[in-house]
């Protein structure tokens, strides 16, 4: 699914792109000619991964598709702007008998040519999750280090120079069942790392936060209750937004409800919102049929607009037929636009 909306939330374009063997989508990049690259990965029945790069115009029409398998596996995990006309791609690669290893590639968007490629050398199986560029053009790489039998994993963070040379590596101790992890920095370069997980003993969820200096010295850590965060976003006023979902029991039905929290530099929560049955689409669906199960939702990504407003986007799992209690349920795109202080008009 590909869609465009304006700043008021009005739908401008929506279409379906070619997605044969599609495994995951992870980023959209606007090109210098105003076309758009959609990045992700494909996977075949032999567990071979390869990059999915679909170039589309503003109307959503595909102009070029790169999605071919090779002998070696290369899972495209993340893409980010390095400069205005350059992007950095993080991939997890492996050959027939090789360890999983992380590879970084800098691409010039004007020429679509590789500037450089760096393999992250390690004696362990390691997988990329996120690549982040600091104000000084240093590279922060977030990933996972697996045990030899792939039964366990722990977070790893690399800091690299602008040319891709390793400065330091950090391994974090967090609950082993964490779902997602993400990081950002503040204006001084301090790193803020989060991961979301569930507490099996209570059936609740939490998010753990670690902060440390650019030199890899620990600063602080804390736990946010009743939210399993998928990501963290540094805001223009110095606060931070974490977004994801919370587990809710509604009339014996276990569902998830999208949720966000905003906290300040002192790690104090200044705003939070959890979507409820009083919010769209439940406030419409449940009026149509009171026996209908409330929707499940989750925020997967967030950005801050130039005017300070915040957009959280994800998916909502809701009945396909609004008037039927036993209707099939389907995923739908879900977007919430809020003010910079977290209020929703």
Phi, psi and omega in degrees: 000133176231129180217155175230138176232159175271182185290347176267358180091008179280134180287125180260315184215141168213140181202171178247127180265159176301131186219031179297130181065015183295131179255317184199151170241141184224347182197151172239129180236130176275126184275163180303330179272010178075004166287173187231131174261127174257121186251146177183203181222152170245161182214136178255182185287355176259013180061033173264127179258153174207161183290145172242113178231111183246116178268121182234159175270182185297339179273358179088011179274127182289130178253333179200136181232124173250109181201073182234141179275153175229185181293324182263153181266133178217103181268116180283110188266322182200156178220139177213158175292131173264315170221182183300326182241019177226145177235156176243126180252136176248124180233153171251119186244155174199145173261194185298317183238017185266159171289157169294132178221152183265136179233135177247135180228126176265127184241135173274117184289335179292322183252348186059031181250150178286132176271311172204163177224135180230130172265132177277109184284130180203151176267007180241164171284118182230143184231139180277147172240316186211144171237135188225137180252127179278173179299330179272012179070012169289157184249127174252122182246122180251134180202197179232142171251123184264153170289168184301326181264007178063019180276341181222158176208156178226155178289144172231145177230126173253141166248127183238155176287170178302337178265003175093012179274138185289130176260314174201165179226139181230135174248128183256149175256112181223168176305135187291349181255026181294143184272308185224158177216154185197160178212163174207183178228162172262188186291342178265358179097358176296142182265141176239112182250136176228153170215142180254144183202171178248153173258106186296332182289332183244346183077010179261176179231158182215166173229128179259138180239133172237140173236143177205163187283168175299341179267009175078030175258132183293142178246304186202168172203153178199173180236130172263126183275152171060038169204132170254102189279140173265338182196171178225141182229126173281128183264162186293335180271007179094351175279176181227144177246129167247144187219146181175237181204168176231148178277131183228140173256119181237108179051051178073002176261127178270119180228170172245145178236129180302145186207149172222157173226145173243128178230158183263187183296337178272008180067025176267133180287125181251344178198149174202154180208131173242126180296142186226184179291348178271356180256161176292139009266356185296325182293344175263314184296317184286338173287325179291320180212105184296339181274354181293142178286135178300156181288155169257142182215163183202134173271125182255337182206164180204148173221162173246129182282167181297334179272005176097343179293156184243137175243124170253135181227150179187225181218153175234131182258109191218163179301141177286326178248115189296332188265000184248130180289327183260021183291153172300150179250150184215157175279139175229149175297145188220121182228134176235127177253125183230166175286168185296339180268005177092359178279149180243124182285000000 
